[in-house]
mmCIF file of C-alpha atoms and ligand atoms in Angstrom:
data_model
loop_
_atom_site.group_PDB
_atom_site.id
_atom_site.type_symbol
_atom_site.label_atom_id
_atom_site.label_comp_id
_atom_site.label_asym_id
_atom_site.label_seq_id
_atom_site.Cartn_x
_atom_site.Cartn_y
_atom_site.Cartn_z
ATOM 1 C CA UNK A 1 24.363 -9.241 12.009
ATOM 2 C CA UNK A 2 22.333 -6.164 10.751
ATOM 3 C CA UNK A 3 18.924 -7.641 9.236
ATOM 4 C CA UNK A 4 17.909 -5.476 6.346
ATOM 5 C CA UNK A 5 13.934 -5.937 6.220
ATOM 6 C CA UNK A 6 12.660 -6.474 2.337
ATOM 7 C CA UNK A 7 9.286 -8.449 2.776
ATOM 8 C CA UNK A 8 6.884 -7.032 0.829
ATOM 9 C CA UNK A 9 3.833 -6.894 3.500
ATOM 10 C CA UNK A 10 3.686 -7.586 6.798
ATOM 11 C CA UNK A 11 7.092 -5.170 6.537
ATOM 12 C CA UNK A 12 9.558 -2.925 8.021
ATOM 13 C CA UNK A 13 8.193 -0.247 10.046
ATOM 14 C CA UNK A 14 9.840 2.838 11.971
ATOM 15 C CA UNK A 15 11.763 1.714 14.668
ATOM 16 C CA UNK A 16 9.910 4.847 17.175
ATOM 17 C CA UNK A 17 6.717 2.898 15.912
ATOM 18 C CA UNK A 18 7.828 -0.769 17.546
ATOM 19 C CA UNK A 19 9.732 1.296 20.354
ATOM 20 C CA UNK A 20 6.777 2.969 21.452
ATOM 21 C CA UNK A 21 4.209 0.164 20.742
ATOM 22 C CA UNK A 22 6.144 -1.829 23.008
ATOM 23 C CA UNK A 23 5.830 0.406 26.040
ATOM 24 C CA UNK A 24 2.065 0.804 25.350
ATOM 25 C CA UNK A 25 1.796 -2.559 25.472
ATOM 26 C CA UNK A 26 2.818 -2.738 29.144
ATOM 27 C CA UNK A 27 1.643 1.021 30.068
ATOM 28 C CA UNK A 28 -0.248 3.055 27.841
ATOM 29 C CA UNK A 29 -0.745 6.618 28.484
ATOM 30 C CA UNK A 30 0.325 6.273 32.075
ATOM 31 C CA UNK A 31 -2.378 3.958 32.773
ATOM 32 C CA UNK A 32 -0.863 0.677 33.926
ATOM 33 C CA UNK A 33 -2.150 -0.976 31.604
ATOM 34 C CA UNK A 34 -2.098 -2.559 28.204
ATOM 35 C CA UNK A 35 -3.083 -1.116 25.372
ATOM 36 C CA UNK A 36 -4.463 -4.060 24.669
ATOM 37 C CA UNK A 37 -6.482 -4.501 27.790
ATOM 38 C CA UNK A 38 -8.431 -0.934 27.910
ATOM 39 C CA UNK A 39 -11.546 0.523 26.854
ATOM 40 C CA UNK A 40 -11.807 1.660 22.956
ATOM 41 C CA UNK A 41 -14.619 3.872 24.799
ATOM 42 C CA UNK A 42 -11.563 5.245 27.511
ATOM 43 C CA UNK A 43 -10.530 8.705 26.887
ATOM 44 C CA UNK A 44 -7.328 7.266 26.399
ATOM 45 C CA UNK A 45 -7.837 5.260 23.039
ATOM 46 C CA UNK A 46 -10.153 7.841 21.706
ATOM 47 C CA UNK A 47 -7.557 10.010 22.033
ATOM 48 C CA UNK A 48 -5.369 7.882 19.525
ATOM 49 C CA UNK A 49 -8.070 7.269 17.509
ATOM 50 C CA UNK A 50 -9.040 11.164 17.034
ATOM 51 C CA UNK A 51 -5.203 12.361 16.493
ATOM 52 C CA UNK A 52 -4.466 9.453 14.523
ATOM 53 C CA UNK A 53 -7.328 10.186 12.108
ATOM 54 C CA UNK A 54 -5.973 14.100 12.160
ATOM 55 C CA UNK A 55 -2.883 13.298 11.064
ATOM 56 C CA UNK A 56 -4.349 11.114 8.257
ATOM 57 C CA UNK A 57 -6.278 14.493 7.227
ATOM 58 C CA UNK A 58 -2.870 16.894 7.689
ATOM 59 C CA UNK A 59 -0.461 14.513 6.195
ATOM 60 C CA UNK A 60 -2.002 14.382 2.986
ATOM 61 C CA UNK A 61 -4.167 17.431 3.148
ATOM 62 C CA UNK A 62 -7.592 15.912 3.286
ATOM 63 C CA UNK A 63 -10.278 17.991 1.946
ATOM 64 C CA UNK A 64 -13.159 19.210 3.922
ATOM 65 C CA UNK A 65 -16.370 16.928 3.170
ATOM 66 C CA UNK A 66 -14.264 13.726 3.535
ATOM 67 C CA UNK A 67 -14.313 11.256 6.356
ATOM 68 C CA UNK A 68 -11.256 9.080 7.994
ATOM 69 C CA UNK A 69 -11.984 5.912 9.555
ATOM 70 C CA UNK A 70 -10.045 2.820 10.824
ATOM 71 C CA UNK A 71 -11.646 -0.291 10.193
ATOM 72 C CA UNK A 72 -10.553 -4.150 10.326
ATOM 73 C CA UNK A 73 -10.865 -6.338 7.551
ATOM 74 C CA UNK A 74 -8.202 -5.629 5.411
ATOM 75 C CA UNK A 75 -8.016 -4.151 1.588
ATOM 76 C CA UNK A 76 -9.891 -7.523 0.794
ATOM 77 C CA UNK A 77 -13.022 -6.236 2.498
ATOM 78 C CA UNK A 78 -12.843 -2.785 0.443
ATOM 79 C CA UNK A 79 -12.747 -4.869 -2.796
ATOM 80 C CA UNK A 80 -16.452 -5.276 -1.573
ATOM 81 C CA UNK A 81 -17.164 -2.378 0.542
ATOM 82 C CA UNK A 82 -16.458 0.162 -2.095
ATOM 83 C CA UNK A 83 -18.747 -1.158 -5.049
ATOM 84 C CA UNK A 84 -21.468 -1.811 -2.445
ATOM 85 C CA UNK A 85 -21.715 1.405 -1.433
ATOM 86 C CA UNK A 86 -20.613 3.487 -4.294
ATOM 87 C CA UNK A 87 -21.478 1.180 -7.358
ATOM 88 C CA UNK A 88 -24.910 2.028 -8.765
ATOM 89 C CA UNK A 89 -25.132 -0.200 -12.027
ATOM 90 C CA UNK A 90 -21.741 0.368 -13.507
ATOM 91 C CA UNK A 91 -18.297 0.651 -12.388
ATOM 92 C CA UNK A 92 -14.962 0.680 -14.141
ATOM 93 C CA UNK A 93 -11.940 -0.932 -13.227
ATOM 94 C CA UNK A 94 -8.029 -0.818 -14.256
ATOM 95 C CA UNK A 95 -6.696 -4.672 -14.346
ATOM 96 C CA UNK A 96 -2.753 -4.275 -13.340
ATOM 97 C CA UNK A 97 -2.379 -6.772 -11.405
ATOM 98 C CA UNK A 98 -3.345 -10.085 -9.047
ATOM 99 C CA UNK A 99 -5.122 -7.238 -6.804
ATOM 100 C CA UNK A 100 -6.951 -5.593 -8.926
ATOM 101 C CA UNK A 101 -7.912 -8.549 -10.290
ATOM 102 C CA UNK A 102 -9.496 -9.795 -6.795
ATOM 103 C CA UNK A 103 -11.003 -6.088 -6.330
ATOM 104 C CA UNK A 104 -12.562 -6.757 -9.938
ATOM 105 C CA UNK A 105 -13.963 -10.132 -9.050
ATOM 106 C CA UNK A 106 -15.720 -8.768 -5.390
ATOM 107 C CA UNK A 107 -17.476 -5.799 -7.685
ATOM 108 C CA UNK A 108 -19.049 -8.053 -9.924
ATOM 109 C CA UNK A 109 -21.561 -9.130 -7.162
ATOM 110 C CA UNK A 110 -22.939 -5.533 -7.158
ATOM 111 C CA UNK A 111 -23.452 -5.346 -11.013
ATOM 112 C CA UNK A 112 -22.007 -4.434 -14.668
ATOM 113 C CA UNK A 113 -17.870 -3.860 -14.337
ATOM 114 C CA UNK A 114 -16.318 -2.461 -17.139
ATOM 115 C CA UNK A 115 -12.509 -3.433 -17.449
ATOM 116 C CA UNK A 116 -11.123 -0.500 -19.552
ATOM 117 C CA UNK A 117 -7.531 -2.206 -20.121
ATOM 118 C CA UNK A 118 -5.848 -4.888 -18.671
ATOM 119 C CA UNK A 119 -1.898 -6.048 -18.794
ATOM 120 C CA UNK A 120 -2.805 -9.266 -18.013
ATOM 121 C CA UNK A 121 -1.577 -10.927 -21.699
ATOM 122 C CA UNK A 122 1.695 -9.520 -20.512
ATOM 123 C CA UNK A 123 1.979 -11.069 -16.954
ATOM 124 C CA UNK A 124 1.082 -7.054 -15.404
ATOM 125 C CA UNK A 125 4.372 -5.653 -16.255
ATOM 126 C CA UNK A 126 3.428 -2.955 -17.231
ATOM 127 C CA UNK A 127 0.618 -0.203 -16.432
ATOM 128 C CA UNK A 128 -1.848 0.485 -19.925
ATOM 129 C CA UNK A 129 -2.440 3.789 -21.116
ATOM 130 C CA UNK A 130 -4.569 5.887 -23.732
ATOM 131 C CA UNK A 131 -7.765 3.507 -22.859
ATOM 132 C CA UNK A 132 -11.148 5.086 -22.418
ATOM 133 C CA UNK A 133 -13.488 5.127 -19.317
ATOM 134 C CA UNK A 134 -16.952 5.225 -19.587
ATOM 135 C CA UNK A 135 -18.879 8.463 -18.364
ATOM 136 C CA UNK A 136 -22.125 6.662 -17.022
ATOM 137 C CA UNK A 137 -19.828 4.119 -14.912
ATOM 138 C CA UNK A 138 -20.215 4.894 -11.203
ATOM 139 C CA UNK A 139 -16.704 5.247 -10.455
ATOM 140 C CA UNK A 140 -13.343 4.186 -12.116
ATOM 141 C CA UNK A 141 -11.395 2.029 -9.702
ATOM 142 C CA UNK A 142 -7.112 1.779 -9.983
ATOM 143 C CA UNK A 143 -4.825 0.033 -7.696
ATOM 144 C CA UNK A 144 -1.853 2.600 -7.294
ATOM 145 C CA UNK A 145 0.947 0.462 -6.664
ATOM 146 C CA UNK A 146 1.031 -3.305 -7.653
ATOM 147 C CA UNK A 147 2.469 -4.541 -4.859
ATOM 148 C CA UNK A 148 3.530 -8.291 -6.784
ATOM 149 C CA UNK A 149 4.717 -6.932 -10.150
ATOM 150 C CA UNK A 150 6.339 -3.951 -8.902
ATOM 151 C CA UNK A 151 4.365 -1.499 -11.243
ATOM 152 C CA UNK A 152 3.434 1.932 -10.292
ATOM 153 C CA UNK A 153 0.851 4.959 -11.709
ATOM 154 C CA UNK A 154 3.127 7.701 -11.027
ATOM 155 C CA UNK A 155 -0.057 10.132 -11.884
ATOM 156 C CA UNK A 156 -3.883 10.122 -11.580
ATOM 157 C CA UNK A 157 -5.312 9.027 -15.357
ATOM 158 C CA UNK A 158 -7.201 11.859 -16.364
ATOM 159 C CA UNK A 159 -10.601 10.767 -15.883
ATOM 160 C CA UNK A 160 -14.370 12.519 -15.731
ATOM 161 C CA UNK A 161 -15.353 10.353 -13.110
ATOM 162 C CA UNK A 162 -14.160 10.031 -9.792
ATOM 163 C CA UNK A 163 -11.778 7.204 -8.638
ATOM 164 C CA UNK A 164 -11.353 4.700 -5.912
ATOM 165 C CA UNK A 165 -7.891 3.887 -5.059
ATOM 166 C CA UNK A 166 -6.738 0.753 -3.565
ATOM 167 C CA UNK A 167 -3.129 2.555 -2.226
ATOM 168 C CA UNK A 168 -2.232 -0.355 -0.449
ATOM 169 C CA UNK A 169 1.565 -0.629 -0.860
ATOM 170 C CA UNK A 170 2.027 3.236 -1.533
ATOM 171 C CA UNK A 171 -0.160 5.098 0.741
ATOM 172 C CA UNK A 172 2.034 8.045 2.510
ATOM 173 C CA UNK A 173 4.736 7.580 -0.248
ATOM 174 C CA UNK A 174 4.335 10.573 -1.716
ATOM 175 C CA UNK A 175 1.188 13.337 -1.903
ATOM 176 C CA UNK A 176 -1.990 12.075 -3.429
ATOM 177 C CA UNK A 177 -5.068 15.008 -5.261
ATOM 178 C CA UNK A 178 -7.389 13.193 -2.246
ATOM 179 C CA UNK A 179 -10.125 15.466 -4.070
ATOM 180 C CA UNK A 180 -10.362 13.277 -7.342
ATOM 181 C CA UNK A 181 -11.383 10.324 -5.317
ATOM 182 C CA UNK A 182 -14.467 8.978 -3.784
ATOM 183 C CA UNK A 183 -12.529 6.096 -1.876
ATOM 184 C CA UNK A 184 -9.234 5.708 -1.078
ATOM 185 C CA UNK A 185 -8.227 2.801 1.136
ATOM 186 C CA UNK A 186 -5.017 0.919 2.384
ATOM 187 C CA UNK A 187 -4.365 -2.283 4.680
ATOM 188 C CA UNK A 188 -1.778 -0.775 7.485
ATOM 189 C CA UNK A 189 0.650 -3.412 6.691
ATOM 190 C CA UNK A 190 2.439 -2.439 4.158
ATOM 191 C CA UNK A 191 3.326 1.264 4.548
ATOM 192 C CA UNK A 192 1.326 2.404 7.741
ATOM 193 C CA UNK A 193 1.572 -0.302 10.954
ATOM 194 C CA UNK A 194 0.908 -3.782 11.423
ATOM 195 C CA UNK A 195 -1.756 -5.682 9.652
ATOM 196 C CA UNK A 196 -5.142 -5.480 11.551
ATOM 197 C CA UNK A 197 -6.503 -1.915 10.860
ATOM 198 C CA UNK A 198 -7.455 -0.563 7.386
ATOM 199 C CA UNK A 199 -7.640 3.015 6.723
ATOM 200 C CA UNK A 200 -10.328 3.915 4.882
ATOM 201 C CA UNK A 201 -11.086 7.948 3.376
ATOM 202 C CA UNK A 202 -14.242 8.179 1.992
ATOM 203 C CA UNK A 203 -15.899 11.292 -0.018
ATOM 204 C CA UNK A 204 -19.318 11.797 2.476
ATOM 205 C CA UNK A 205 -21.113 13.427 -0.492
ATOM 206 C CA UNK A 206 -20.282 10.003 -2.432
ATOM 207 C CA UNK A 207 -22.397 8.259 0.132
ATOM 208 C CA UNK A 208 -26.326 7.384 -0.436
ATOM 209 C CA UNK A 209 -26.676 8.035 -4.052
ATOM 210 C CA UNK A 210 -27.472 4.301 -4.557
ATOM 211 C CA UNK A 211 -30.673 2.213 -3.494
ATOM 212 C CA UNK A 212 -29.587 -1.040 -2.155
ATOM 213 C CA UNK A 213 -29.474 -2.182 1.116
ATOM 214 C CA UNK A 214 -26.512 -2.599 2.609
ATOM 215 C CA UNK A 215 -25.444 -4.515 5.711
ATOM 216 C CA UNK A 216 -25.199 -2.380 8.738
ATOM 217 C CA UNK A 217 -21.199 -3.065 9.316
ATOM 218 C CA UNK A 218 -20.186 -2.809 5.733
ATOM 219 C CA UNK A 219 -21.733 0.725 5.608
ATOM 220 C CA UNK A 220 -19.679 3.476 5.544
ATOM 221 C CA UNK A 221 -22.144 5.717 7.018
ATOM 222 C CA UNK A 222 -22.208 3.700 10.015
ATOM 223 C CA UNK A 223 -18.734 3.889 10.612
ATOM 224 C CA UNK A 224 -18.643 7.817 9.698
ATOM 225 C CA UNK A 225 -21.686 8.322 11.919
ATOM 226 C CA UNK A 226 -19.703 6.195 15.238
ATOM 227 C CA UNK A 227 -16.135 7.835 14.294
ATOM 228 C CA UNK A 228 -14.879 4.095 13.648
ATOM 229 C CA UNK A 229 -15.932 3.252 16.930
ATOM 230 C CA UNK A 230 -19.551 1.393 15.745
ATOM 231 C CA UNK A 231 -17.750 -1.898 16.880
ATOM 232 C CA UNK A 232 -14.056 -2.534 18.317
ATOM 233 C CA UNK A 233 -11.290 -0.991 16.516
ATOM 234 C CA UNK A 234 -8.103 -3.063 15.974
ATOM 235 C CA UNK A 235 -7.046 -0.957 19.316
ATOM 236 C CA UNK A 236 -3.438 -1.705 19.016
ATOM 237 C CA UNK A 237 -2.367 -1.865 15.469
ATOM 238 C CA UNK A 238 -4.473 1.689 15.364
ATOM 239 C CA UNK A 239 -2.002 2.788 18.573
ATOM 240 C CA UNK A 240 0.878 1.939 16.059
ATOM 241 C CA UNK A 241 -0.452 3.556 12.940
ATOM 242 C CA UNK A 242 -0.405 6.535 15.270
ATOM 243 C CA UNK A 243 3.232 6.268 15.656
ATOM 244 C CA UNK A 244 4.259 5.993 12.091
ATOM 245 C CA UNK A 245 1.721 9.182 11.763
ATOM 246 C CA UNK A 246 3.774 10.771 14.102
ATOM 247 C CA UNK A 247 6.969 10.064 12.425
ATOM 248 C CA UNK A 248 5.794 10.977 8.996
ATOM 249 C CA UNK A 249 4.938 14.397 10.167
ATOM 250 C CA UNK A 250 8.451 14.775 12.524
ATOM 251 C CA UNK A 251 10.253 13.635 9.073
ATOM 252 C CA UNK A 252 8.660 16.243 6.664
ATOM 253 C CA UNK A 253 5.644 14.740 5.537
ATOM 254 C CA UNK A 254 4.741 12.593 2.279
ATOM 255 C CA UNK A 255 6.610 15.441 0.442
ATOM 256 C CA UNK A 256 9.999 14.529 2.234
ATOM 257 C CA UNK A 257 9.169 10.550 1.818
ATOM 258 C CA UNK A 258 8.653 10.928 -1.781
ATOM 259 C CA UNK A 259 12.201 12.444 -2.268
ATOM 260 C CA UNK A 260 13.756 10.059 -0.001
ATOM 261 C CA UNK A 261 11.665 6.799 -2.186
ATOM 262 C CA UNK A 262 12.589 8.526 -5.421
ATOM 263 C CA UNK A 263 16.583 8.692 -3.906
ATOM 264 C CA UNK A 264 16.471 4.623 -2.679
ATOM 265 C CA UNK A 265 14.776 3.831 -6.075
ATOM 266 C CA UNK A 266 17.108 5.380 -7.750
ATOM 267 C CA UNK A 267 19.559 3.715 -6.602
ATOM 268 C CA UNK A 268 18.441 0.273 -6.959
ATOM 269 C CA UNK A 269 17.039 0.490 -10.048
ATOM 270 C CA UNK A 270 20.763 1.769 -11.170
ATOM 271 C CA UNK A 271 22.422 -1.081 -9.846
ATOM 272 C CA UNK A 272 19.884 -3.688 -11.547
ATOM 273 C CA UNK A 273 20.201 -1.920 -14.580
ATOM 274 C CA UNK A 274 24.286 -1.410 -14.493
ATOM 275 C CA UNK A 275 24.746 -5.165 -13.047
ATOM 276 C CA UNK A 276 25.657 -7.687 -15.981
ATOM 277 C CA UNK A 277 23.437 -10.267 -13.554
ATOM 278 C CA UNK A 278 20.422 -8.294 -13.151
ATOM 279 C CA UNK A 279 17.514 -7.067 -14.689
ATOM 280 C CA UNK A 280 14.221 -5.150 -14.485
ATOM 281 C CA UNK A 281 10.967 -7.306 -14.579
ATOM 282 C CA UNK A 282 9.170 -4.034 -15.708
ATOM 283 C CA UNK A 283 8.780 -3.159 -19.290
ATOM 284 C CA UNK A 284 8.690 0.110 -19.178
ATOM 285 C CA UNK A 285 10.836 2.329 -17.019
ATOM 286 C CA UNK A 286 8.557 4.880 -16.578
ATOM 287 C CA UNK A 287 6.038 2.524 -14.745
ATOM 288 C CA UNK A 288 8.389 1.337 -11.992
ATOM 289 C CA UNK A 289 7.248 1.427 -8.887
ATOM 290 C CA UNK A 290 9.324 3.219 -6.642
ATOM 291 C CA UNK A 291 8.211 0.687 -3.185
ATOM 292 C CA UNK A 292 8.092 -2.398 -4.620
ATOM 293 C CA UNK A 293 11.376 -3.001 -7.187
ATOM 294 C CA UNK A 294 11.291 -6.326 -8.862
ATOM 295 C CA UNK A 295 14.258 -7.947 -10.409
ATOM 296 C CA UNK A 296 14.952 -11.214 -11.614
ATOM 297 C CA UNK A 297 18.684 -12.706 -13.530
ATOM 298 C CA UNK A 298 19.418 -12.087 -17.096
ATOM 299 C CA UNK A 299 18.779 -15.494 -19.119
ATOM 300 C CA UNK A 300 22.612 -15.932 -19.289
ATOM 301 C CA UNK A 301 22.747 -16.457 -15.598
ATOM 302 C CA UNK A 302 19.203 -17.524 -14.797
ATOM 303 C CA UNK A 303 20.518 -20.413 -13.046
ATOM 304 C CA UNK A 304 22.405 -18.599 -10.443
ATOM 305 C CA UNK A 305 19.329 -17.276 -8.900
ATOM 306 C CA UNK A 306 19.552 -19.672 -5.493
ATOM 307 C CA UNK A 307 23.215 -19.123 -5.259
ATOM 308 C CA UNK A 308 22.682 -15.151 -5.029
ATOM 309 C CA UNK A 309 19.362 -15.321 -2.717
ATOM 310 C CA UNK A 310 21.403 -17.530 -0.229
ATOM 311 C CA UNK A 311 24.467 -15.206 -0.982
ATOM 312 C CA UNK A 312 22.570 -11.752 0.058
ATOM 313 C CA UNK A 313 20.548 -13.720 2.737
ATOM 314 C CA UNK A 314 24.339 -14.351 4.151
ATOM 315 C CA UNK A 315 24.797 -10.592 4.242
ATOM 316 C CA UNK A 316 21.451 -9.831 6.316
ATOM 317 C CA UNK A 317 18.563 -9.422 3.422
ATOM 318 C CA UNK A 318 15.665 -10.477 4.442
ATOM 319 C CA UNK A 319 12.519 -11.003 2.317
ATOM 320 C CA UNK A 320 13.861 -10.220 -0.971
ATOM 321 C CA UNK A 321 12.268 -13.736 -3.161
ATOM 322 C CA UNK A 322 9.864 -12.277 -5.376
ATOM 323 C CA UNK A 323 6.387 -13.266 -5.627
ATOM 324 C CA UNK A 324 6.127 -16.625 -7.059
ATOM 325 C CA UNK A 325 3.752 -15.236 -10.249
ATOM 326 C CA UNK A 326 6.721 -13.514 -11.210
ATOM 327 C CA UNK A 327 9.836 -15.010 -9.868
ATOM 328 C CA UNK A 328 13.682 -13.524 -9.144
ATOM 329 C CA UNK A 329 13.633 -10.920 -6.377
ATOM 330 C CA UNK A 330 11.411 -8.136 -4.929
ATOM 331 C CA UNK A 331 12.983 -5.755 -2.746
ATOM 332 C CA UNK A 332 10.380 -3.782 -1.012
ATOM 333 C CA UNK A 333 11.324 -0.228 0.102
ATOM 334 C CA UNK A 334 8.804 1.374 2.227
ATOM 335 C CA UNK A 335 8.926 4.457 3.861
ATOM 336 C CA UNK A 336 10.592 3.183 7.029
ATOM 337 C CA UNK A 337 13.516 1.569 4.910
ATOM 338 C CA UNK A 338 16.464 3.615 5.372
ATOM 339 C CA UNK A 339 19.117 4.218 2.394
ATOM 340 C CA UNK A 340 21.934 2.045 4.331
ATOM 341 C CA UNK A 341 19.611 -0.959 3.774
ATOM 342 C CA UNK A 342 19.323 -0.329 -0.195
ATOM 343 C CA UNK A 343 22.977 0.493 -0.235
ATOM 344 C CA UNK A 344 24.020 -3.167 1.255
ATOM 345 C CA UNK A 345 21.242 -4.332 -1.072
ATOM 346 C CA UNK A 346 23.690 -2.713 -3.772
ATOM 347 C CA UNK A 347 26.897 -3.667 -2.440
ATOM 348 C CA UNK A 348 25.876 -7.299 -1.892
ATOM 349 C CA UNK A 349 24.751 -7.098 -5.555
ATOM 350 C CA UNK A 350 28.261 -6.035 -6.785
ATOM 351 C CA UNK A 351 30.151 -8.134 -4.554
ATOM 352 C CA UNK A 352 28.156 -10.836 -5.895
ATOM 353 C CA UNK A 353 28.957 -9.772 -9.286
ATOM 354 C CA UNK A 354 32.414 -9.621 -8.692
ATOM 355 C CA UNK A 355 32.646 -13.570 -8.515
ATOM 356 C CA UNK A 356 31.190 -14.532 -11.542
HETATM 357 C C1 PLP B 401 -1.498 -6.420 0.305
HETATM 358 C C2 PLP B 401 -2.451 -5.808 -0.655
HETATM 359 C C3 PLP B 401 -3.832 -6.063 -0.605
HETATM 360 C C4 PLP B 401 -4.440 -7.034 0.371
HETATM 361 O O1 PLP B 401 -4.514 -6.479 1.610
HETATM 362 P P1 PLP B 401 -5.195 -7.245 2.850
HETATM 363 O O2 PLP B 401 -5.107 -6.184 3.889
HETATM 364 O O3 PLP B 401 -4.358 -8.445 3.122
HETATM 365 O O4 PLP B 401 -6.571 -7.590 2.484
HETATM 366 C C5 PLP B 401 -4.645 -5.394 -1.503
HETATM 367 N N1 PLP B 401 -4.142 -4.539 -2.405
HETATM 368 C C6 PLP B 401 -2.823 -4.286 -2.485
HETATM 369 C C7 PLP B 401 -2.331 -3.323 -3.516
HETATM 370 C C8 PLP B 401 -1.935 -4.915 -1.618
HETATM 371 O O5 PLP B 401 -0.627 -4.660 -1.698
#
């Protein structure tokens, strides 16, 4: 049976990008040998590493002035990385959600952090507006997509300071104004490759305005100065980031994903809202995210909730229980999700339906 991929992160990924990560695996670049088993230094790998990082800068039309790097670690290690480097006594931070909340936590240890608004009273579902940012703050940091409660800021919040964006679960969803931020970063596992890399795109003007010391490795400089090469690169997850970068550009760029994410969306968040069973975890509609759509049963069937996740995981879902902070389902949409999937999503949501 046709498995239709819904897990939130680790998650579905093009199918050119596992195809071709495969065959690397045994020959890569005519080699003979693994991926896995050559020099990051061989002209081979730096040749991933230098296209993949130009496609980073094409696909969402990187500025001159910034840098692209691939580092390990995850988003968790940018929760520290960024106020370390950027942070001089202030920073500001949007609270949406259980990331955010971690980011805020990690930039504490590098001085005052200012949470402007929060949605926390209202278990994060929703995204706070009409809040003001302080001018002296350092930078104001906002996770774009919240990846758990399936919340979304569909623009920039009109700010006089620059941002850092954690774009985790939304990076190459749709274009981004790379110019109003100092930082943007993203684990690959969600929208990107497998985990093990983390792209990182960092302002170089941003950098050394602040006087503390920082550790050699969690410097950006250092990794700007050795082209993300200052120690081993996550060689093969970096190999299949290149693929999906490939396939972004061969399928019309961020521009052509956004339409396709606002089509799937659309579609699922119909259904949820038509379906007597079903409904939106998100208060208001305007903040839903358009990758990560949470949905849990109305209170009159709350109780049918096993009997449907067993039901669609009969007809090939995969990965669609929500988070357990906010229960019901979470159907994750990435890029690399194609419309049949949300469309027997929908039909085993009707069918369903159609029994009760
Ligand atoms: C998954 C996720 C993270 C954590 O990423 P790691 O790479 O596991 O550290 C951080 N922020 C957001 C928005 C996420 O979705």
């Amino acid at each position: 049976m046709k498995k239709h991929n819904f897990y939130a992160g680790p998650s579905i990924l093009p199918e050119i990008t596992k195809e071709k990560t495969a065959e690397a695996a045994m020959n890569f670049a005519g080699t003979g040998l693994s991926v896995m088993e050559v020099s990051h230094r061989s002209k081979e790998f730096v040749a991933v590493m230098d296209e993949a990082q130009a496609l980073v800068k094409e696909l969402l039309k990187v500025p001159e002035g910034y840098s692209v790097l691939f580092l390990q670690g995850g988003a968790s290690t940018q929760f520290l990385m960024a106020p370390y480097n950027l942070m001089d006594k202030k920073a500001a931070y949007l609270n949406t959600g259980a990331w955010s909340k971690k980011a805020i936590q990690e930039a504490k240890f590098f001085g005052e952090v200012d949470v402007v608004a929060s949605s926390a009273d209202a278990n994060f579902n929703f995204i706070p507006k009409g809040y003001k940012v302080p001018a002296d703050a350092s930078y104001f940091h906002i996770t774009t997509n919240n990846t758990i409660y399936g919340t979304q800021l569909h623009a920039e919040p009109e700010v006089d300071i620059p941002l850092i964006g954690d774009m985790s679960s939304d990076i190459f969803s749709r274009p981004v104004d790379v110019a109003k931020y100092d930082v943007i970063y993203a684990g690959a596992q969600k929208n990107l490759g497998p985990s093990g890399a983390t792209l990182i795109i960092v302002k170089d003007e941003a950098l050394g305005k602040i006087e503390r010391q920082i550790p050699t490795i969690l410097n950006y400089k250092t990794h700007i100065d050795k082209d993300s090469m200052f120690n081993t690169p996550a060689t093969l997850p970096v190999f299949a980031c290149l693929q999906t970068l490939r396939w972004l550009k061969e399928n019309g760029g961020v521009e052509a994903m956004e339409k396709t994410n606002i089509e799937k969306a659309g579609i699922l968040y119909g259904e949820i809202d038509r379906n007597k069973l079903f409904k939106s975890t998100v208060a208001n509609a305007e903040d839903r995210s358009l990758m990560n759509i949470c949905f849990v049963m109305t209170d009159e069937y709350k109780e049918l909730e096993k009997e449907f996740l067993d039901f669609a995981t009969s007809k090939g879902m995969v990965g669609i229980k929500g988070h357990r902070s906010v229960g019901g389902f979470r159907a994750s949409v990435y890029n690399a999700m194609p419309i049949s999937s949300v469309n027997a999503l929908v039909e085993a949501m009707q069918e369903f339906e159609k029994t009760k």
